[in-house]
């Protein structure tokens, strides 16, 4: 078995180095979906981070707002992975609502 690379606890989970672009794109796709229902979201963390109303449709403003919310949430790598998976699951449920 190969040894795992050592990462200092101080350096390992800094929200500043996380790349939110992929998650923001997925959240915007979910919020724009016709089958999206915020009240039916299963993840409480995702529900806290997605704005209560529909997104404005202005890509730059929506991206800036979501980036601000994600940075304010002080996420680590595990939280980011959880949110990404949750968004994908919610997209599947949104598609099922339409069928």
mmCIF file of N, CA and C in Angstrom:
data_model
loop_
_atom_site.group_PDB
_atom_site.id
_atom_site.type_symbol
_atom_site.label_atom_id
_atom_site.label_comp_id
_atom_site.label_asym_id
_atom_site.label_seq_id
_atom_site.Cartn_x
_atom_site.Cartn_y
_atom_site.Cartn_z
ATOM 1 N N UNK A 1 0.835 -1.169 0.000
ATOM 2 C CA UNK A 1 0.000 0.000 0.000
ATOM 3 C C UNK A 1 0.891 1.247 0.000
ATOM 4 N N UNK A 2 0.541 2.193 -0.825
ATOM 5 C CA UNK A 2 1.313 3.424 -0.902
ATOM 6 C C UNK A 2 0.946 4.351 0.244
ATOM 7 N N UNK A 3 1.931 5.019 0.816
ATOM 8 C CA UNK A 3 1.623 5.957 1.902
ATOM 9 C C UNK A 3 0.905 7.188 1.371
ATOM 10 N N UNK A 4 0.024 7.720 2.188
ATOM 11 C CA UNK A 4 -0.676 8.949 1.823
ATOM 12 C C UNK A 4 0.242 10.142 2.032
ATOM 13 N N UNK A 5 0.171 11.123 1.164
ATOM 14 C CA UNK A 5 1.012 12.314 1.362
ATOM 15 C C UNK A 5 0.572 13.062 2.619
ATOM 16 N N UNK A 6 1.533 13.543 3.360
ATOM 17 C CA UNK A 6 1.234 14.270 4.601
ATOM 18 C C UNK A 6 0.859 15.716 4.276
ATOM 19 N N UNK A 7 -0.239 16.141 4.870
ATOM 20 C CA UNK A 7 -0.648 17.539 4.760
ATOM 21 C C UNK A 7 -0.831 18.084 6.155
ATOM 22 N N UNK A 8 -0.296 19.218 6.384
ATOM 23 C CA UNK A 8 -0.418 19.843 7.688
ATOM 24 C C UNK A 8 -1.881 20.205 7.942
ATOM 25 N N UNK A 9 -2.389 19.974 9.155
ATOM 26 C CA UNK A 9 -3.777 20.351 9.454
ATOM 27 C C UNK A 9 -4.028 21.839 9.239
ATOM 28 N N UNK A 10 -2.987 22.618 9.448
ATOM 29 C CA UNK A 10 -3.122 24.058 9.275
ATOM 30 C C UNK A 10 -3.342 24.430 7.815
ATOM 31 N N UNK A 11 -2.759 23.660 6.901
ATOM 32 C CA UNK A 11 -2.823 23.980 5.478
ATOM 33 C C UNK A 11 -3.863 23.185 4.709
ATOM 34 N N UNK A 12 -4.430 22.165 5.310
ATOM 35 C CA UNK A 12 -5.200 21.218 4.519
ATOM 36 C C UNK A 12 -6.572 21.708 4.070
ATOM 37 N N UNK A 13 -7.282 22.428 4.865
ATOM 38 C CA UNK A 13 -8.658 22.780 4.508
ATOM 39 C C UNK A 13 -8.889 24.279 4.588
ATOM 40 N N UNK A 14 -8.280 24.991 3.703
ATOM 41 C CA UNK A 14 -8.468 26.434 3.658
ATOM 42 C C UNK A 14 -9.481 26.770 2.580
ATOM 43 N N UNK A 15 -10.516 27.488 2.938
ATOM 44 C CA UNK A 15 -11.561 27.838 1.981
ATOM 45 C C UNK A 15 -11.038 28.758 0.886
ATOM 46 N N UNK A 16 -9.945 29.456 1.129
ATOM 47 C CA UNK A 16 -9.410 30.372 0.142
ATOM 48 C C UNK A 16 -8.907 29.692 -1.110
ATOM 49 N N UNK A 17 -8.396 28.449 -0.992
ATOM 50 C CA UNK A 17 -7.877 27.796 -2.183
ATOM 51 C C UNK A 17 -8.897 26.918 -2.876
ATOM 52 N N UNK A 18 -10.113 26.882 -2.425
ATOM 53 C CA UNK A 18 -11.123 26.052 -3.075
ATOM 54 C C UNK A 18 -11.608 26.713 -4.359
ATOM 55 N N UNK A 19 -11.883 25.888 -5.338
ATOM 56 C CA UNK A 19 -12.395 26.387 -6.609
ATOM 57 C C UNK A 19 -13.896 26.138 -6.642
ATOM 58 N N UNK A 20 -14.665 27.197 -6.542
ATOM 59 C CA UNK A 20 -16.115 27.096 -6.474
ATOM 60 C C UNK A 20 -16.788 27.134 -7.843
ATOM 61 N N UNK A 21 -16.024 27.333 -8.912
ATOM 62 C CA UNK A 21 -16.629 27.541 -10.225
ATOM 63 C C UNK A 21 -17.514 26.379 -10.666
ATOM 64 N N UNK A 22 -17.046 25.177 -10.481
ATOM 65 C CA UNK A 22 -17.822 24.008 -10.879
ATOM 66 C C UNK A 22 -19.120 23.901 -10.074
ATOM 67 N N UNK A 23 -19.029 24.132 -8.774
ATOM 68 C CA UNK A 23 -20.220 24.068 -7.928
ATOM 69 C C UNK A 23 -21.204 25.187 -8.277
ATOM 70 N N UNK A 24 -20.701 26.372 -8.521
ATOM 71 C CA UNK A 24 -21.569 27.495 -8.879
ATOM 72 C C UNK A 24 -22.304 27.206 -10.182
ATOM 73 N N UNK A 25 -21.602 26.654 -11.153
ATOM 74 C CA UNK A 25 -22.236 26.302 -12.422
ATOM 75 C C UNK A 25 -23.360 25.290 -12.200
ATOM 76 N N UNK A 26 -23.113 24.289 -11.369
ATOM 77 C CA UNK A 26 -24.138 23.279 -11.090
ATOM 78 C C UNK A 26 -25.332 23.870 -10.341
ATOM 79 N N UNK A 27 -25.064 24.750 -9.373
ATOM 80 C CA UNK A 27 -26.155 25.379 -8.625
ATOM 81 C C UNK A 27 -27.001 26.240 -9.546
ATOM 82 N N UNK A 28 -26.362 27.003 -10.422
ATOM 83 C CA UNK A 28 -27.114 27.829 -11.364
ATOM 84 C C UNK A 28 -27.953 26.969 -12.298
ATOM 85 N N UNK A 29 -27.410 25.830 -12.736
ATOM 86 C CA UNK A 29 -28.155 24.915 -13.591
ATOM 87 C C UNK A 29 -29.360 24.353 -12.842
ATOM 88 N N UNK A 30 -29.168 23.994 -11.578
ATOM 89 C CA UNK A 30 -30.274 23.472 -10.772
ATOM 90 C C UNK A 30 -31.356 24.530 -10.578
ATOM 91 N N UNK A 31 -30.962 25.733 -10.213
ATOM 92 C CA UNK A 31 -31.937 26.791 -9.939
ATOM 93 C C UNK A 31 -32.700 27.214 -11.192
ATOM 94 N N UNK A 32 -32.104 27.027 -12.363
ATOM 95 C CA UNK A 32 -32.766 27.409 -13.609
ATOM 96 C C UNK A 32 -33.638 26.285 -14.170
ATOM 97 N N UNK A 33 -33.534 25.096 -13.606
ATOM 98 C CA UNK A 33 -34.275 23.941 -14.130
ATOM 99 C C UNK A 33 -35.780 24.114 -13.875
ATOM 100 N N UNK A 34 -36.595 23.703 -14.826
ATOM 101 C CA UNK A 34 -38.058 23.831 -14.682
ATOM 102 C C UNK A 34 -38.612 22.985 -13.539
ATOM 103 N N UNK A 35 -37.958 21.879 -13.237
ATOM 104 C CA UNK A 35 -38.435 20.991 -12.182
ATOM 105 C C UNK A 35 -37.886 21.316 -10.802
ATOM 106 N N UNK A 36 -37.126 22.398 -10.684
ATOM 107 C CA UNK A 36 -36.520 22.788 -9.410
ATOM 108 C C UNK A 36 -37.590 23.258 -8.437
ATOM 109 N N UNK A 37 -37.538 22.713 -7.232
ATOM 110 C CA UNK A 37 -38.436 23.122 -6.150
ATOM 111 C C UNK A 37 -37.597 23.275 -4.893
ATOM 112 N N UNK A 38 -37.371 24.497 -4.465
ATOM 113 C CA UNK A 38 -36.497 24.751 -3.319
ATOM 114 C C UNK A 38 -37.019 24.086 -2.054
ATOM 115 N N UNK A 39 -38.324 24.023 -1.909
ATOM 116 C CA UNK A 39 -38.910 23.420 -0.711
ATOM 117 C C UNK A 39 -38.668 21.914 -0.651
ATOM 118 N N UNK A 40 -38.378 21.298 -1.779
ATOM 119 C CA UNK A 40 -38.173 19.851 -1.828
ATOM 120 C C UNK A 40 -36.700 19.455 -1.706
ATOM 121 N N UNK A 41 -35.806 20.427 -1.505
ATOM 122 C CA UNK A 41 -34.383 20.104 -1.378
ATOM 123 C C UNK A 41 -34.151 19.232 -0.151
ATOM 124 N N UNK A 42 -33.341 18.200 -0.316
ATOM 125 C CA UNK A 42 -33.067 17.275 0.772
ATOM 126 C C UNK A 42 -31.915 17.740 1.666
ATOM 127 N N UNK A 43 -30.955 18.421 1.099
ATOM 128 C CA UNK A 43 -29.766 18.835 1.838
ATOM 129 C C UNK A 43 -29.997 20.171 2.541
ATOM 130 N N UNK A 44 -29.929 20.195 3.875
ATOM 131 C CA UNK A 44 -30.093 21.470 4.579
ATOM 132 C C UNK A 44 -28.969 22.465 4.262
ATOM 133 N N UNK A 45 -27.758 21.953 4.030
ATOM 134 C CA UNK A 45 -26.646 22.835 3.697
ATOM 135 C C UNK A 45 -26.874 23.500 2.346
ATOM 136 N N UNK A 46 -27.342 22.736 1.383
ATOM 137 C CA UNK A 46 -27.620 23.283 0.059
ATOM 138 C C UNK A 46 -28.758 24.291 0.132
ATOM 139 N N UNK A 47 -29.757 23.993 0.933
ATOM 140 C CA UNK A 47 -30.891 24.902 1.080
ATOM 141 C C UNK A 47 -30.456 26.245 1.676
ATOM 142 N N UNK A 48 -29.483 26.212 2.587
ATOM 143 C CA UNK A 48 -28.974 27.456 3.172
ATOM 144 C C UNK A 48 -28.203 28.283 2.158
ATOM 145 N N UNK A 49 -27.520 27.622 1.227
ATOM 146 C CA UNK A 49 -26.639 28.344 0.312
ATOM 147 C C UNK A 49 -27.336 28.859 -0.941
ATOM 148 N N UNK A 50 -28.427 28.208 -1.352
ATOM 149 C CA UNK A 50 -29.144 28.668 -2.538
ATOM 150 C C UNK A 50 -30.088 29.800 -2.132
ATOM 151 N N UNK A 51 -30.091 30.903 -2.876
ATOM 152 C CA UNK A 51 -31.002 31.997 -2.549
ATOM 153 C C UNK A 51 -32.453 31.548 -2.532
ATOM 154 N N UNK A 52 -33.253 32.185 -1.682
ATOM 155 C CA UNK A 52 -34.653 31.789 -1.500
ATOM 156 C C UNK A 52 -35.480 31.962 -2.771
ATOM 157 N N UNK A 53 -35.244 33.023 -3.507
ATOM 158 C CA UNK A 53 -35.991 33.237 -4.743
ATOM 159 C C UNK A 53 -35.239 32.682 -5.935
ATOM 160 N N UNK A 54 -35.835 32.809 -7.094
ATOM 161 C CA UNK A 54 -35.150 32.395 -8.330
ATOM 162 C C UNK A 54 -33.942 33.288 -8.549
ATOM 163 N N UNK A 55 -32.956 32.764 -9.248
ATOM 164 C CA UNK A 55 -31.801 33.577 -9.598
ATOM 165 C C UNK A 55 -32.234 34.639 -10.600
ATOM 166 N N UNK A 56 -31.489 35.730 -10.649
ATOM 167 C CA UNK A 56 -31.901 36.880 -11.451
ATOM 168 C C UNK A 56 -31.797 36.639 -12.959
ATOM 169 N N UNK A 57 -30.973 35.723 -13.384
ATOM 170 C CA UNK A 57 -30.769 35.492 -14.809
ATOM 171 C C UNK A 57 -29.526 36.186 -15.322
ATOM 172 N N UNK A 58 -29.016 37.151 -14.563
ATOM 173 C CA UNK A 58 -27.763 37.813 -14.900
ATOM 174 C C UNK A 58 -26.626 36.926 -14.408
ATOM 175 N N UNK A 59 -25.898 36.313 -15.328
ATOM 176 C CA UNK A 59 -24.887 35.313 -14.970
ATOM 177 C C UNK A 59 -23.814 35.882 -14.046
ATOM 178 N N UNK A 60 -23.352 37.089 -14.310
ATOM 179 C CA UNK A 60 -22.289 37.659 -13.481
ATOM 180 C C UNK A 60 -22.774 37.962 -12.073
ATOM 181 N N UNK A 61 -23.951 38.539 -11.958
ATOM 182 C CA UNK A 61 -24.493 38.869 -10.637
ATOM 183 C C UNK A 61 -24.803 37.598 -9.844
ATOM 184 N N UNK A 62 -25.383 36.599 -10.508
ATOM 185 C CA UNK A 62 -25.700 35.349 -9.822
ATOM 186 C C UNK A 62 -24.432 34.633 -9.366
ATOM 187 N N UNK A 63 -23.410 34.618 -10.215
ATOM 188 C CA UNK A 63 -22.149 33.975 -9.865
ATOM 189 C C UNK A 63 -21.494 34.685 -8.695
ATOM 190 N N UNK A 64 -21.499 36.012 -8.712
ATOM 191 C CA UNK A 64 -20.901 36.777 -7.617
ATOM 192 C C UNK A 64 -21.645 36.526 -6.309
ATOM 193 N N UNK A 65 -22.966 36.480 -6.361
ATOM 194 C CA UNK A 65 -23.768 36.229 -5.156
ATOM 195 C C UNK A 65 -23.504 34.832 -4.603
ATOM 196 N N UNK A 66 -23.484 33.825 -5.473
ATOM 197 C CA UNK A 66 -23.227 32.462 -5.022
ATOM 198 C C UNK A 66 -21.804 32.319 -4.482
ATOM 199 N N UNK A 67 -20.827 32.947 -5.132
ATOM 200 C CA UNK A 67 -19.445 32.894 -4.651
ATOM 201 C C UNK A 67 -19.327 33.527 -3.269
ATOM 202 N N UNK A 68 -20.030 34.629 -3.065
ATOM 203 C CA UNK A 68 -20.018 35.301 -1.762
ATOM 204 C C UNK A 68 -20.623 34.393 -0.690
ATOM 205 N N UNK A 69 -21.733 33.722 -1.007
ATOM 206 C CA UNK A 69 -22.371 32.813 -0.051
ATOM 207 C C UNK A 69 -21.465 31.625 0.270
ATOM 208 N N UNK A 70 -20.812 31.067 -0.753
ATOM 209 C CA UNK A 70 -19.944 29.909 -0.539
ATOM 210 C C UNK A 70 -18.710 30.280 0.278
ATOM 211 N N UNK A 71 -18.128 31.422 0.010
ATOM 212 C CA UNK A 71 -16.971 31.859 0.802
ATOM 213 C C UNK A 71 -17.374 32.146 2.243
ATOM 214 N N UNK A 72 -18.549 32.712 2.431
ATOM 215 C CA UNK A 72 -19.031 33.005 3.779
ATOM 216 C C UNK A 72 -19.359 31.755 4.577
ATOM 217 N N UNK A 73 -19.584 30.652 3.890
ATOM 218 C CA UNK A 73 -19.933 29.404 4.575
ATOM 219 C C UNK A 73 -18.711 28.687 5.137
ATOM 220 N N UNK A 74 -17.511 29.138 4.808
ATOM 221 C CA UNK A 74 -16.261 28.545 5.298
ATOM 222 C C UNK A 74 -16.234 27.039 5.052
ATOM 223 N N UNK A 75 -16.352 26.655 3.794
ATOM 224 C CA UNK A 75 -16.397 25.246 3.419
ATOM 225 C C UNK A 75 -15.001 24.636 3.377
ATOM 226 N N UNK A 76 -14.937 23.344 3.641
ATOM 227 C CA UNK A 76 -13.708 22.598 3.440
ATOM 228 C C UNK A 76 -13.916 21.669 2.233
ATOM 229 N N UNK A 77 -12.925 20.851 1.929
ATOM 230 C CA UNK A 77 -13.009 19.970 0.755
ATOM 231 C C UNK A 77 -14.161 18.978 0.871
ATOM 232 N N UNK A 78 -14.381 18.445 2.062
ATOM 233 C CA UNK A 78 -15.458 17.469 2.247
ATOM 234 C C UNK A 78 -16.819 18.124 2.032
ATOM 235 N N UNK A 79 -16.990 19.320 2.549
ATOM 236 C CA UNK A 79 -18.258 20.035 2.368
ATOM 237 C C UNK A 79 -18.496 20.357 0.896
ATOM 238 N N UNK A 80 -17.442 20.740 0.218
ATOM 239 C CA UNK A 80 -17.553 21.054 -1.205
ATOM 240 C C UNK A 80 -17.948 19.812 -2.001
ATOM 241 N N UNK A 81 -17.352 18.665 -1.676
ATOM 242 C CA UNK A 81 -17.703 17.415 -2.353
ATOM 243 C C UNK A 81 -19.145 17.022 -2.038
ATOM 244 N N UNK A 82 -19.562 17.195 -0.792
ATOM 245 C CA UNK A 82 -20.938 16.894 -0.390
ATOM 246 C C UNK A 82 -21.930 17.767 -1.152
ATOM 247 N N UNK A 83 -21.640 19.058 -1.248
ATOM 248 C CA UNK A 83 -22.539 19.967 -1.958
ATOM 249 C C UNK A 83 -22.617 19.635 -3.442
ATOM 250 N N UNK A 84 -21.490 19.296 -4.039
ATOM 251 C CA UNK A 84 -21.478 18.946 -5.454
ATOM 252 C C UNK A 84 -22.334 17.710 -5.708
ATOM 253 N N UNK A 85 -22.193 16.714 -4.851
ATOM 254 C CA UNK A 85 -23.007 15.503 -4.989
ATOM 255 C C UNK A 85 -24.485 15.802 -4.739
ATOM 256 N N UNK A 86 -24.767 16.651 -3.760
ATOM 257 C CA UNK A 86 -26.155 17.008 -3.460
ATOM 258 C C UNK A 86 -26.828 17.719 -4.622
ATOM 259 N N UNK A 87 -26.098 18.611 -5.286
ATOM 260 C CA UNK A 87 -26.652 19.328 -6.434
ATOM 261 C C UNK A 87 -26.970 18.347 -7.553
ATOM 262 N N UNK A 88 -26.082 17.387 -7.793
ATOM 263 C CA UNK A 88 -26.335 16.391 -8.838
ATOM 264 C C UNK A 88 -27.569 15.548 -8.510
ATOM 265 N N UNK A 89 -27.726 15.175 -7.257
ATOM 266 C CA UNK A 89 -28.903 14.410 -6.839
ATOM 267 C C UNK A 89 -30.163 15.238 -7.022
ATOM 268 N N UNK A 90 -30.110 16.505 -6.643
ATOM 269 C CA UNK A 90 -31.277 17.376 -6.787
ATOM 270 C C UNK A 90 -31.620 17.607 -8.258
ATOM 271 N N UNK A 91 -30.613 17.658 -9.124
ATOM 272 C CA UNK A 91 -30.881 17.770 -10.562
ATOM 273 C C UNK A 91 -31.615 16.530 -11.069
ATOM 274 N N UNK A 92 -31.224 15.360 -10.572
ATOM 275 C CA UNK A 92 -31.936 14.135 -10.947
ATOM 276 C C UNK A 92 -33.386 14.184 -10.492
ATOM 277 N N UNK A 93 -33.615 14.653 -9.262
ATOM 278 C CA UNK A 93 -34.990 14.762 -8.761
ATOM 279 C C UNK A 93 -35.798 15.787 -9.556
ATOM 280 N N UNK A 94 -35.164 16.881 -9.965
ATOM 281 C CA UNK A 94 -35.846 17.904 -10.764
ATOM 282 C C UNK A 94 -36.276 17.313 -12.110
ATOM 283 N N UNK A 95 -35.411 16.503 -12.698
ATOM 284 C CA UNK A 95 -35.761 15.850 -13.958
ATOM 285 C C UNK A 95 -36.910 14.867 -13.766
ATOM 286 N N UNK A 96 -36.897 14.149 -12.663
ATOM 287 C CA UNK A 96 -37.970 13.191 -12.388
ATOM 288 C C UNK A 96 -39.315 13.869 -12.157
ATOM 289 N N UNK A 97 -39.285 15.070 -11.573
ATOM 290 C CA UNK A 97 -40.548 15.793 -11.338
ATOM 291 C C UNK A 97 -41.255 16.129 -12.637
ATOM 292 N N UNK A 98 -40.484 16.281 -13.701
ATOM 293 C CA UNK A 98 -41.067 16.642 -15.000
ATOM 294 C C UNK A 98 -41.563 15.436 -15.781
ATOM 295 N N UNK A 99 -41.189 14.248 -15.374
ATOM 296 C CA UNK A 99 -41.602 13.070 -16.145
ATOM 297 C C UNK A 99 -42.842 12.423 -15.576
#
